[in-house]
CSV table of C-alpha atoms and ligand atoms in Angstrom, one decimal:
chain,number,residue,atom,x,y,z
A,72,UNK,CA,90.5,64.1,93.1
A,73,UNK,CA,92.8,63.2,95.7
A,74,UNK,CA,92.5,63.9,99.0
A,75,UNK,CA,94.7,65.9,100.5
A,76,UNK,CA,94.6,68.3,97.3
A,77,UNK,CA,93.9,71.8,98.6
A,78,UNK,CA,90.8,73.6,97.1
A,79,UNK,CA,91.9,76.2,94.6
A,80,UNK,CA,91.6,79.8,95.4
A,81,UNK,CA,88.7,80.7,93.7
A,82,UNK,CA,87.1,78.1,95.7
A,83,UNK,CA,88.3,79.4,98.8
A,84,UNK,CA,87.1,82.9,97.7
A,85,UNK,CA,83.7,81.2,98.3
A,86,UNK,CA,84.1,78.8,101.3
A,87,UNK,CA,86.6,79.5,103.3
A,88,UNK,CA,85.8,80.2,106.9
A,89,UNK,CA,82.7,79.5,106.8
A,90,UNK,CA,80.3,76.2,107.6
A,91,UNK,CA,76.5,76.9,107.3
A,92,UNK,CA,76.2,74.0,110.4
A,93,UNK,CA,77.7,76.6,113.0
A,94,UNK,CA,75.1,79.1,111.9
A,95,UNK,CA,71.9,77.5,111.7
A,96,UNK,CA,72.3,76.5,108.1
A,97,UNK,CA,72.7,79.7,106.9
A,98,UNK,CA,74.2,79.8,103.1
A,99,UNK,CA,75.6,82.9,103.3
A,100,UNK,CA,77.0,84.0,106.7
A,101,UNK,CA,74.9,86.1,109.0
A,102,UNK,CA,75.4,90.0,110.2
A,103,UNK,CA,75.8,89.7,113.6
A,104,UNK,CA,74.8,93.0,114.1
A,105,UNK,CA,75.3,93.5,118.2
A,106,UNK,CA,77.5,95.2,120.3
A,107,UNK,CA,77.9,92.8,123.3
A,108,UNK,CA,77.6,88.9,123.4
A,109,UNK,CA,75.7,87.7,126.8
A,110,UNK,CA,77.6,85.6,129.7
A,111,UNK,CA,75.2,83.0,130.8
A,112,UNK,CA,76.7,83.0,134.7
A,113,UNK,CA,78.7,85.5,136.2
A,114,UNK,CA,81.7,83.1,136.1
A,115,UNK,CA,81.5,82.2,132.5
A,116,UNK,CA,82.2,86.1,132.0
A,117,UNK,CA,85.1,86.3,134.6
A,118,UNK,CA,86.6,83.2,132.5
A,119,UNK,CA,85.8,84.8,129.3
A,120,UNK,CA,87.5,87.7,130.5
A,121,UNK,CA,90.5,85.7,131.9
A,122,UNK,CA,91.4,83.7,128.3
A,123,UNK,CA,90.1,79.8,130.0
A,124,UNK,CA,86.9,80.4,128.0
A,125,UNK,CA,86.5,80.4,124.2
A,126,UNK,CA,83.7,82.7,123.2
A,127,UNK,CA,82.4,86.4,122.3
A,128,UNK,CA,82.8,89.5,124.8
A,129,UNK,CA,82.2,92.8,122.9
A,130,UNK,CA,82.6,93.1,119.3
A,131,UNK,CA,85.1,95.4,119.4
A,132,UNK,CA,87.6,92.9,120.7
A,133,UNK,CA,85.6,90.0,118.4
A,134,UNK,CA,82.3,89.3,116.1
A,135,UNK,CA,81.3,86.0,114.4
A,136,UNK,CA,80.8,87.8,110.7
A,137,UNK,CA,84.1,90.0,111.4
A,138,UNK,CA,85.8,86.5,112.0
A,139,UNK,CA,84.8,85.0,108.5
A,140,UNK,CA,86.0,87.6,107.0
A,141,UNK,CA,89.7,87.2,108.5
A,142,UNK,CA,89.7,83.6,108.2
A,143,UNK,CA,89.2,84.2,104.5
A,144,UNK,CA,91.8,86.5,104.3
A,145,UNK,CA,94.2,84.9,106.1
A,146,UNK,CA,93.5,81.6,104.3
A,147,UNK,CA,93.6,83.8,100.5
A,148,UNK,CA,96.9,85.5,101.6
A,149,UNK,CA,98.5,81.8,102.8
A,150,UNK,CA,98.7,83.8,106.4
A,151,UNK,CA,98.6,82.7,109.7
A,152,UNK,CA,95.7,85.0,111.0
A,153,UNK,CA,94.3,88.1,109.8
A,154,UNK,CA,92.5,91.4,111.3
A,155,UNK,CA,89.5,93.9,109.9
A,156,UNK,CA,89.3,97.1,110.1
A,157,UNK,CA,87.3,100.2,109.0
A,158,UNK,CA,89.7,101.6,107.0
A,159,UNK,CA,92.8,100.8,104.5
A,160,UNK,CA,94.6,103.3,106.6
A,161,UNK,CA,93.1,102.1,110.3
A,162,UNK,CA,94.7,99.1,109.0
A,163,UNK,CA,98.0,101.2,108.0
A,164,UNK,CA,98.0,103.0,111.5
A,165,UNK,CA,97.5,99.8,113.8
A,166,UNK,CA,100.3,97.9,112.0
A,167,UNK,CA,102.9,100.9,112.0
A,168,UNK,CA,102.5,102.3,115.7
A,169,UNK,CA,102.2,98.4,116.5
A,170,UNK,CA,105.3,97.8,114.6
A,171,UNK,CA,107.7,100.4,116.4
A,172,UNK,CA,108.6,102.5,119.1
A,173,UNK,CA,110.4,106.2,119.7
A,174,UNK,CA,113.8,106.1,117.7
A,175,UNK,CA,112.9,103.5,115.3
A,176,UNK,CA,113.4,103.9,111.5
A,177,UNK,CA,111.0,103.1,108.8
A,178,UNK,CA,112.2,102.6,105.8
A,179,UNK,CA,109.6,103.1,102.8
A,180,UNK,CA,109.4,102.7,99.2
A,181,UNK,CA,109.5,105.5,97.0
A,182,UNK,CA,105.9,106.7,96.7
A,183,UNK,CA,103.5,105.5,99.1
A,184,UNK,CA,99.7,106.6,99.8
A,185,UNK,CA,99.4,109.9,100.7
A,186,UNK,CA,97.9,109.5,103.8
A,187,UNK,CA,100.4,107.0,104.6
A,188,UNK,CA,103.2,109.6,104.2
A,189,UNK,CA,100.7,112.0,106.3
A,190,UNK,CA,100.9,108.9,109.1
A,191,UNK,CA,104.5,109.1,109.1
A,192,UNK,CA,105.5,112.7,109.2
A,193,UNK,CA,102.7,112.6,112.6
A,194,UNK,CA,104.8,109.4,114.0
A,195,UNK,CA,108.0,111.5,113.4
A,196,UNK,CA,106.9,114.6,114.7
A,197,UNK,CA,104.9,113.3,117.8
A,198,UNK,CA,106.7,109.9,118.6
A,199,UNK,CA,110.1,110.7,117.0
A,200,UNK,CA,109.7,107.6,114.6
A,201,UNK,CA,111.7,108.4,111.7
A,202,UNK,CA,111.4,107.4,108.2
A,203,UNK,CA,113.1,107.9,104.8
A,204,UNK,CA,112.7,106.0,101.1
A,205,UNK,CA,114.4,104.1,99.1
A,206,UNK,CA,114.3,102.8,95.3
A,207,UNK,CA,114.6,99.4,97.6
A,208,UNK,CA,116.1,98.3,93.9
A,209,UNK,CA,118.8,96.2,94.2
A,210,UNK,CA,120.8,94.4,97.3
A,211,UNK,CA,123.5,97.4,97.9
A,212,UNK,CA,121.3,99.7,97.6
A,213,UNK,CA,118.7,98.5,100.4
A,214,UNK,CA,121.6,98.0,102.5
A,215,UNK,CA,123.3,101.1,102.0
A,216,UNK,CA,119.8,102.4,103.2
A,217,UNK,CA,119.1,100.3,106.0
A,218,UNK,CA,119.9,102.2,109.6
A,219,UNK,CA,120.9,101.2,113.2
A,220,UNK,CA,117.6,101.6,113.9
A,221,UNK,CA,115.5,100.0,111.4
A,222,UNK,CA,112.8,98.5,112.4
A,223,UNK,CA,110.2,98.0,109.8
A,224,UNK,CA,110.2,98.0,105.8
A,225,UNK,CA,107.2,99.5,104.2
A,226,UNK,CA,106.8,98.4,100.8
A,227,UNK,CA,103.7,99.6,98.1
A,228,UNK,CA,104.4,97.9,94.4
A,229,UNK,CA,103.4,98.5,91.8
A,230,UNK,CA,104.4,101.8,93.2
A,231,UNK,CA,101.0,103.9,92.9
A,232,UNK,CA,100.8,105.8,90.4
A,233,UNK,CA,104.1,105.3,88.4
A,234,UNK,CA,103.3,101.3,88.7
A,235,UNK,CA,107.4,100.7,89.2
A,236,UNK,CA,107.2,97.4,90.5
A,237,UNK,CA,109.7,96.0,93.9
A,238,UNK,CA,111.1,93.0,94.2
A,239,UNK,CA,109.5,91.4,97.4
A,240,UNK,CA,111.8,88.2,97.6
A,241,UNK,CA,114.6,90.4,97.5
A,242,UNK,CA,113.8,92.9,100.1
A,243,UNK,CA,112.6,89.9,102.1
A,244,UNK,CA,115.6,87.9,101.9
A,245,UNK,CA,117.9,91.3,103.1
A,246,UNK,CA,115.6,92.4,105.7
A,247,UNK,CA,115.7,88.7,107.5
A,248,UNK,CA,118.8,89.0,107.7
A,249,UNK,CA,118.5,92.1,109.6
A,250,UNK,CA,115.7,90.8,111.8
A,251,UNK,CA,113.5,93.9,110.2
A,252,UNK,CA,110.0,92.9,109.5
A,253,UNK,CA,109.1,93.5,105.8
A,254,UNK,CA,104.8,95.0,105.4
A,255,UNK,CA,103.4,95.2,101.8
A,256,UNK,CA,100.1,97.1,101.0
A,257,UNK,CA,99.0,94.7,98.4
A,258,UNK,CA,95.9,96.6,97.5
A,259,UNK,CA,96.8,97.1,94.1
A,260,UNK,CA,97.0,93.5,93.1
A,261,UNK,CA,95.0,91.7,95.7
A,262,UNK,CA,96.1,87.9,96.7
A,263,UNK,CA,94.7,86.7,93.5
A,264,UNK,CA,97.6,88.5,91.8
A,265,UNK,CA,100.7,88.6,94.3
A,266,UNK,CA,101.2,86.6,98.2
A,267,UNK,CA,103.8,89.0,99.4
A,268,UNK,CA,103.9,86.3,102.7
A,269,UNK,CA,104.8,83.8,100.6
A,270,UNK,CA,107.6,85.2,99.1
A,271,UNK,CA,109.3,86.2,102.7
A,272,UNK,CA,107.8,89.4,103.8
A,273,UNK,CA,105.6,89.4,107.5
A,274,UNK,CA,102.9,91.2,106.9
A,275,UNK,CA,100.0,92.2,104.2
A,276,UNK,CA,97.7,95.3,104.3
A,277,UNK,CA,94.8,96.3,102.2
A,278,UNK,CA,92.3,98.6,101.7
A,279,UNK,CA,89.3,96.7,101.3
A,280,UNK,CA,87.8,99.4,100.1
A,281,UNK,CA,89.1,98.8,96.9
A,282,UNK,CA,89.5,95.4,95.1
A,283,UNK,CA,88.6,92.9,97.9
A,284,UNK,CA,85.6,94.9,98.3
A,285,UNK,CA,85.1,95.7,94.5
A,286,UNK,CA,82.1,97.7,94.3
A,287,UNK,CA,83.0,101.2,95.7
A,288,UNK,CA,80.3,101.0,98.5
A,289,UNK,CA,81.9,100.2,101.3
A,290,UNK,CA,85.3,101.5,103.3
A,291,UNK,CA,87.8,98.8,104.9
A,292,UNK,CA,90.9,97.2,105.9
A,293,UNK,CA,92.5,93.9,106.5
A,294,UNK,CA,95.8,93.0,107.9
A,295,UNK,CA,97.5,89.3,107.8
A,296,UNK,CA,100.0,87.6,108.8
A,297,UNK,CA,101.5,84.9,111.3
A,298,UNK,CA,99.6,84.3,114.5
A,299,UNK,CA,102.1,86.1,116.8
A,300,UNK,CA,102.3,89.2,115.2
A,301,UNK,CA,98.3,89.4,114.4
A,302,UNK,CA,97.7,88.2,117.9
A,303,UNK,CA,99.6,91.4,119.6
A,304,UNK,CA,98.3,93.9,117.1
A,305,UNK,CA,94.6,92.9,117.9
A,306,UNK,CA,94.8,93.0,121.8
A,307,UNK,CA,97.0,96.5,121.3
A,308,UNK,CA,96.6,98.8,118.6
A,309,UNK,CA,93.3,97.3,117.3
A,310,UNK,CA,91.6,96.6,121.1
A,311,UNK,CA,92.7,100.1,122.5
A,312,UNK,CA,92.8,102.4,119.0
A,313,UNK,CA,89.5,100.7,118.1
A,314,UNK,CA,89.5,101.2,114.5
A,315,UNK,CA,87.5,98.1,114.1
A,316,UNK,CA,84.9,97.0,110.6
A,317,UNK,CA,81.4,96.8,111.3
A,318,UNK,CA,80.0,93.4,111.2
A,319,UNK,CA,77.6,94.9,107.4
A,320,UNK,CA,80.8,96.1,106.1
A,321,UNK,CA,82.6,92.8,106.5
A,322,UNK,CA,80.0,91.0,105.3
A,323,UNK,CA,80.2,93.2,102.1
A,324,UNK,CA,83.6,92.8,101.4
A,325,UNK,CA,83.1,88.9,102.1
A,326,UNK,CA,80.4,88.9,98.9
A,327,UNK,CA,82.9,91.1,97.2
A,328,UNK,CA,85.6,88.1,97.7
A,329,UNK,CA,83.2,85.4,96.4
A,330,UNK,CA,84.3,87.4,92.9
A,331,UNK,CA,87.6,88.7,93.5
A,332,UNK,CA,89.4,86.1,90.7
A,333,UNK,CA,86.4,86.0,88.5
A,334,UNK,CA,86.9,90.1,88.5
A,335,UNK,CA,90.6,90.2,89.1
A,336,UNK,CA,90.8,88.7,85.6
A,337,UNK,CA,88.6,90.8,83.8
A,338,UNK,CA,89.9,94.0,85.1
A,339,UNK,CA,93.9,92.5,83.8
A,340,UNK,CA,92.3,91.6,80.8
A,341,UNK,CA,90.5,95.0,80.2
A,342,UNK,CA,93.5,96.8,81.3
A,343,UNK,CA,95.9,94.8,78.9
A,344,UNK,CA,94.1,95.7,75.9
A,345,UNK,CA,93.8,100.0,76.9
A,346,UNK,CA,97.5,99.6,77.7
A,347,UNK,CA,98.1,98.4,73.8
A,348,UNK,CA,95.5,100.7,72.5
A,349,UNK,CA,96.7,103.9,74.3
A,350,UNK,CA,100.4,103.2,74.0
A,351,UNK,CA,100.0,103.5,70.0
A,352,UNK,CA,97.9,106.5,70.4
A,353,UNK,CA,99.7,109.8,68.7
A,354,UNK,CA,98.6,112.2,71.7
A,355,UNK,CA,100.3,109.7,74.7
A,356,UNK,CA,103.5,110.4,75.7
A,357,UNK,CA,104.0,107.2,77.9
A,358,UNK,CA,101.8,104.4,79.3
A,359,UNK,CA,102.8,103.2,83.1
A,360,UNK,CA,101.5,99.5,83.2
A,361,UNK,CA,103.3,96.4,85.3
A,362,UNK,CA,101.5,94.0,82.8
A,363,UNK,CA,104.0,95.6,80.2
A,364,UNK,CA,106.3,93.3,77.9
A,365,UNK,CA,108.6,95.6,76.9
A,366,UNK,CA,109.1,96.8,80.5
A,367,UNK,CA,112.8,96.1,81.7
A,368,UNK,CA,111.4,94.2,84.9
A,369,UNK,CA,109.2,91.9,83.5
A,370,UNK,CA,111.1,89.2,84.3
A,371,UNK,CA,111.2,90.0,88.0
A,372,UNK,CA,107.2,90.8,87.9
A,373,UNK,CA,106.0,87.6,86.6
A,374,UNK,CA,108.3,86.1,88.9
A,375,UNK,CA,105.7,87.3,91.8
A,376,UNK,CA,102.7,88.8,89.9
A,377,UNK,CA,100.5,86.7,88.3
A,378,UNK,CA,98.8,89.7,86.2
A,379,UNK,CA,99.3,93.1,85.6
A,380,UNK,CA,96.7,94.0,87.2
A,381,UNK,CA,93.8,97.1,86.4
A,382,UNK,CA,95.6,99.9,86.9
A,383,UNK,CA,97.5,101.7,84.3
A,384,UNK,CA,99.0,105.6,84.0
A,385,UNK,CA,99.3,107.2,80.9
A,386,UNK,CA,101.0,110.7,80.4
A,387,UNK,CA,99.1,113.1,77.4
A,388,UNK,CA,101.6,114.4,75.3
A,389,UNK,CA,101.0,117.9,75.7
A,390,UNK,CA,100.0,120.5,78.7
A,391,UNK,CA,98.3,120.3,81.8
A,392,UNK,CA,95.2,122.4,80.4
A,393,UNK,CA,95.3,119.5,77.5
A,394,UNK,CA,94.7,116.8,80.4
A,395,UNK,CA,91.9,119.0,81.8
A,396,UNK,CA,90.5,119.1,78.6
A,397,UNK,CA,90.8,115.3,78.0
A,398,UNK,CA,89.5,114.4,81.0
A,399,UNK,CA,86.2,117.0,80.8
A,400,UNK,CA,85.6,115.2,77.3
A,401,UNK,CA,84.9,111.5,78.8
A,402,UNK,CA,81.8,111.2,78.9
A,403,UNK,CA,81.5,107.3,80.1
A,404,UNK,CA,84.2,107.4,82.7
A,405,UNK,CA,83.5,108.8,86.2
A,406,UNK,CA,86.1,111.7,87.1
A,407,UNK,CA,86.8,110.1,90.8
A,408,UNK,CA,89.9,108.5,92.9
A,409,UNK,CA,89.3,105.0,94.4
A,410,UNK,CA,90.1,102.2,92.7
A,411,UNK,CA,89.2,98.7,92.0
A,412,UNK,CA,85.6,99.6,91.3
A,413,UNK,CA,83.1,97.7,88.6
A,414,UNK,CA,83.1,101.3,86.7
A,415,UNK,CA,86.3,102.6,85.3
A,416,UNK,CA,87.7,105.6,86.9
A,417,UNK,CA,90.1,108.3,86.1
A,418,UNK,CA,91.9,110.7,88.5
A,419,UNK,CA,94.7,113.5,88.3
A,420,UNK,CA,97.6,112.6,90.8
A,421,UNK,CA,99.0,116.2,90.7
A,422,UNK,CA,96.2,117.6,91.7
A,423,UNK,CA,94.2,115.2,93.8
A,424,UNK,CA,95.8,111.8,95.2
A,425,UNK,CA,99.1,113.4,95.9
A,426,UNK,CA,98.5,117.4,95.8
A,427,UNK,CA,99.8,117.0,99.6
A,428,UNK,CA,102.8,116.1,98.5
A,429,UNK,CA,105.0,118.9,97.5
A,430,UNK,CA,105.7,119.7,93.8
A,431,UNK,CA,109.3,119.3,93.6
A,432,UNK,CA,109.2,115.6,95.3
A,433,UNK,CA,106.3,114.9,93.6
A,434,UNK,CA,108.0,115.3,90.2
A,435,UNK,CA,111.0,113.6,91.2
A,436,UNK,CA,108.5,110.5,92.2
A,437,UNK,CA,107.5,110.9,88.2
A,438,UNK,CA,103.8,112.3,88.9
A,439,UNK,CA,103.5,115.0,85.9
A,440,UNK,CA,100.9,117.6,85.8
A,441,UNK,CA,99.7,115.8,82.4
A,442,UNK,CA,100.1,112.0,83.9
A,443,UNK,CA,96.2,110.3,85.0
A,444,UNK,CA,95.6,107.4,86.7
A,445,UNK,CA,92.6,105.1,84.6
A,446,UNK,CA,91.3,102.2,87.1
A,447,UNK,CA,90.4,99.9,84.7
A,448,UNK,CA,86.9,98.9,85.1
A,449,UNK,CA,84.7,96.0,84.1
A,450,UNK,CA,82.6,97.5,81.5
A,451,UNK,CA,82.9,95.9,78.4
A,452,UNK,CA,87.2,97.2,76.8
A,453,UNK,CA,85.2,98.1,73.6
A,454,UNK,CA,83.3,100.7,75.2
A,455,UNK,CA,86.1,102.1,77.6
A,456,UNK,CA,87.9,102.6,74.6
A,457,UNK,CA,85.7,104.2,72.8
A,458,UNK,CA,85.3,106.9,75.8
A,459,UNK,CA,88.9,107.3,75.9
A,460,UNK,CA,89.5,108.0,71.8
A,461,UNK,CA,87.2,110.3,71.5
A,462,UNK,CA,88.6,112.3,74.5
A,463,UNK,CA,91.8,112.2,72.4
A,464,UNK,CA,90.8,112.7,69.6
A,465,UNK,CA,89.1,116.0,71.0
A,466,UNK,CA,92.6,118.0,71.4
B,539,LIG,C1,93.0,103.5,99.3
B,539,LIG,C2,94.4,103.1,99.7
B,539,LIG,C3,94.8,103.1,101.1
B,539,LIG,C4,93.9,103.6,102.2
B,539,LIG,O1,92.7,102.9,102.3
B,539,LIG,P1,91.3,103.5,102.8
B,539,LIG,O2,90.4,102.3,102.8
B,539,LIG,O3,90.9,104.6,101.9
B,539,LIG,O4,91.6,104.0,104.2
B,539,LIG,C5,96.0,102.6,101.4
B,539,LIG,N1,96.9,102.1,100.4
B,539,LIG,C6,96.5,102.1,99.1
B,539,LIG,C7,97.5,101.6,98.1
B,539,LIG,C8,95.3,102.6,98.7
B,539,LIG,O5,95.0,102.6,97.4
């Protein structure tokens, strides 16, 4: 091996951030579970306080276990630094109201999270930070969308749950141009799957909750990106908001990463094989799936995605009391939103994920009455399968 060869990612996924010497030994890293670090002399606190001194305060500002977990992150995402929080969307809110100020423009891809759209229409209405969308689909017509005031691109692809993909080196490229910083939720694919930072955008966001977790028993967040930006969001919108990740629930999702490619391939694997099976099945009308051959921008996708990733759409040719039916009739898979779970689950976007978002809009962003999202799990395709047939078969 030579040298200076950097360990692969599913080796970093296990080590790094962490050595076992710095923590007396310790394989896994330990949950510092405290509030407050002590200062052995009144002067070692005042320099603490003042930046001379490295070392702990109060775990809001920093922990040793919350720590590892950024490092990870940061090194996963080929960031500069990272930052955890309690929430996909604490994450969301620190970066945004960090990102701008009254009179800026966001500028958003076409279909976002709902409570990310909730998050703007508050910044608009209280803070007068405006937003609108874009198909952010080709080079005129980003431009033709960019503003005066534009600030800030916030991108989500594959677009959830349509699974349109966007292409990040393209957005990137324009937007740098601009001097308009380019975030990516990248919960969907994880950095196993897509580095948006690599391809020119500043800044990543997940919910941890969902992949990078991967076991649907834990809430989080994670931001990374280059030192300077990370460094101003954590002594602003993180230190004074406060929406920090308890020192358990970052050691959770640092188990969950020892996994993430091991899983991340399963869950692409399972979801490739549904995506054939379901597309030739007489009751589906269409199948929504970035992993898709046929799809006009596959060429663009594998240009950035490694995978398709595990989550697919399908639309059931029929009426919206034939979904209901369908989806009473499973009998393995868990009726439940979330994603990125061990156990496959299936939810209806009309009338749960994005029932906040008003019906015309919602059908112009393609979300049917009879369209499900299926988060491909890791139970063995076979029996997925089977589940979903006879739910078919049913109407
Ligand atoms: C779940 C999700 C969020 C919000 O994350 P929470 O951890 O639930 O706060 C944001 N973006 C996407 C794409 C998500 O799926």
């Amino acid at each position: 091996m030579k040298k200076d060869r950097k360990p692969q990612f599913e080796t970093m996924a296990i080590h790094a951030g962490y050595s076992p010497k710095n923590h007396h030994d310790s394989l896994t890293p330990p949950i510092y579970q405290t509030s407050t670090f002590t200062f052995s002399t009144m002067e070692q606190g005042a320099r603490r306080f003042a930046g001379m001194e490295d070392g702990y305060i109060y775990s809001r500002l920093s922990n040793p276990t919350v720590e590892v977990l950024e490092e990870r992150m940061a090194i996963l995402e080929e960031g500069e630094a990272a930052l955890a929080f309690g929430s996909g969307m604490a994450a969301v809110s620190a970066t945004l109201i960090g990102l701008t100020k009254k009179n800026d423009h966001i500028l958003c891809s076409k279909g976002l999270y709902g409570c990310t759209y909730g998050l703007l229409q508050l910044l608009k209405e209280k803070y007068q930070i405006n937003y609108s969308f874009s198909e952010l689909s080709a080079a005129d017509e980003i431009l033709s969308n960019i503003q005066e005031n534009t600030t800030c691109i916030y991108i989500e692809t594959p677009i959830n749950p349509t699974m349109k993909v966007i292409d990040l080196a393209l957005v990137a490229r324009i937007a740098k141009e601009k001097g308009i910083k380019v975030v990516v939720d990248n919960t969907f694919l994880t950095p196993y799957l897509q580095k948006p930072l690599t391809l020119g955008c500043d800044l990543v966001i997940h919910s941890g909750t969902k992949y990078i977790g991967g076991h649907g028993d834990v809430i989080a967040g994670i931001i990374v990106g280059s030192q300077e930006i990370i460094d101003y969001l954590k002594r602003t919108t993180q230190k004074d908001i406060g929406g920090i990740i308890s020192p358990f629930d970052a050691w959770l999702l640092l188990r969950g990463i020892k996994t993430l490619a091991v899983r991340m391939d399963r869950h692409c694997e399972n979801a490739e094989k549904l995506h054939a099976l379901l597309k030739n099945h007489p009751k589906i009308k269409a199948v929504y799936y970035p992993g898709d051959k046929g799809h006009p921008d596959f060429k663009m996708m594998t240009r950035q995605m490694k995978k398709g990733g595990g989550v697919l759409s399908f639309e059931i040719d029929g009426t919206y009391e034939d979904a209901v039916k369908f989806v009473n009739a499973l009998k393995l898979i868990p009726i439940a939103v979330s994603l990125g779970d061990a156990e496959t689950l299936i939810q209806h976007p009309a009338s749960m994920t994005h029932s906040s978002v008003p019906e015309e809009a919602r059908l112009k962003m393609g979300i049917s009455n009879q369209l499900l999202r299926l988060s491909v799990g890791l139970e063995a395709w076979e029996d997925i399968w089977e589940d979903l047939k006879q739910a078919l078969d049913s109407l």
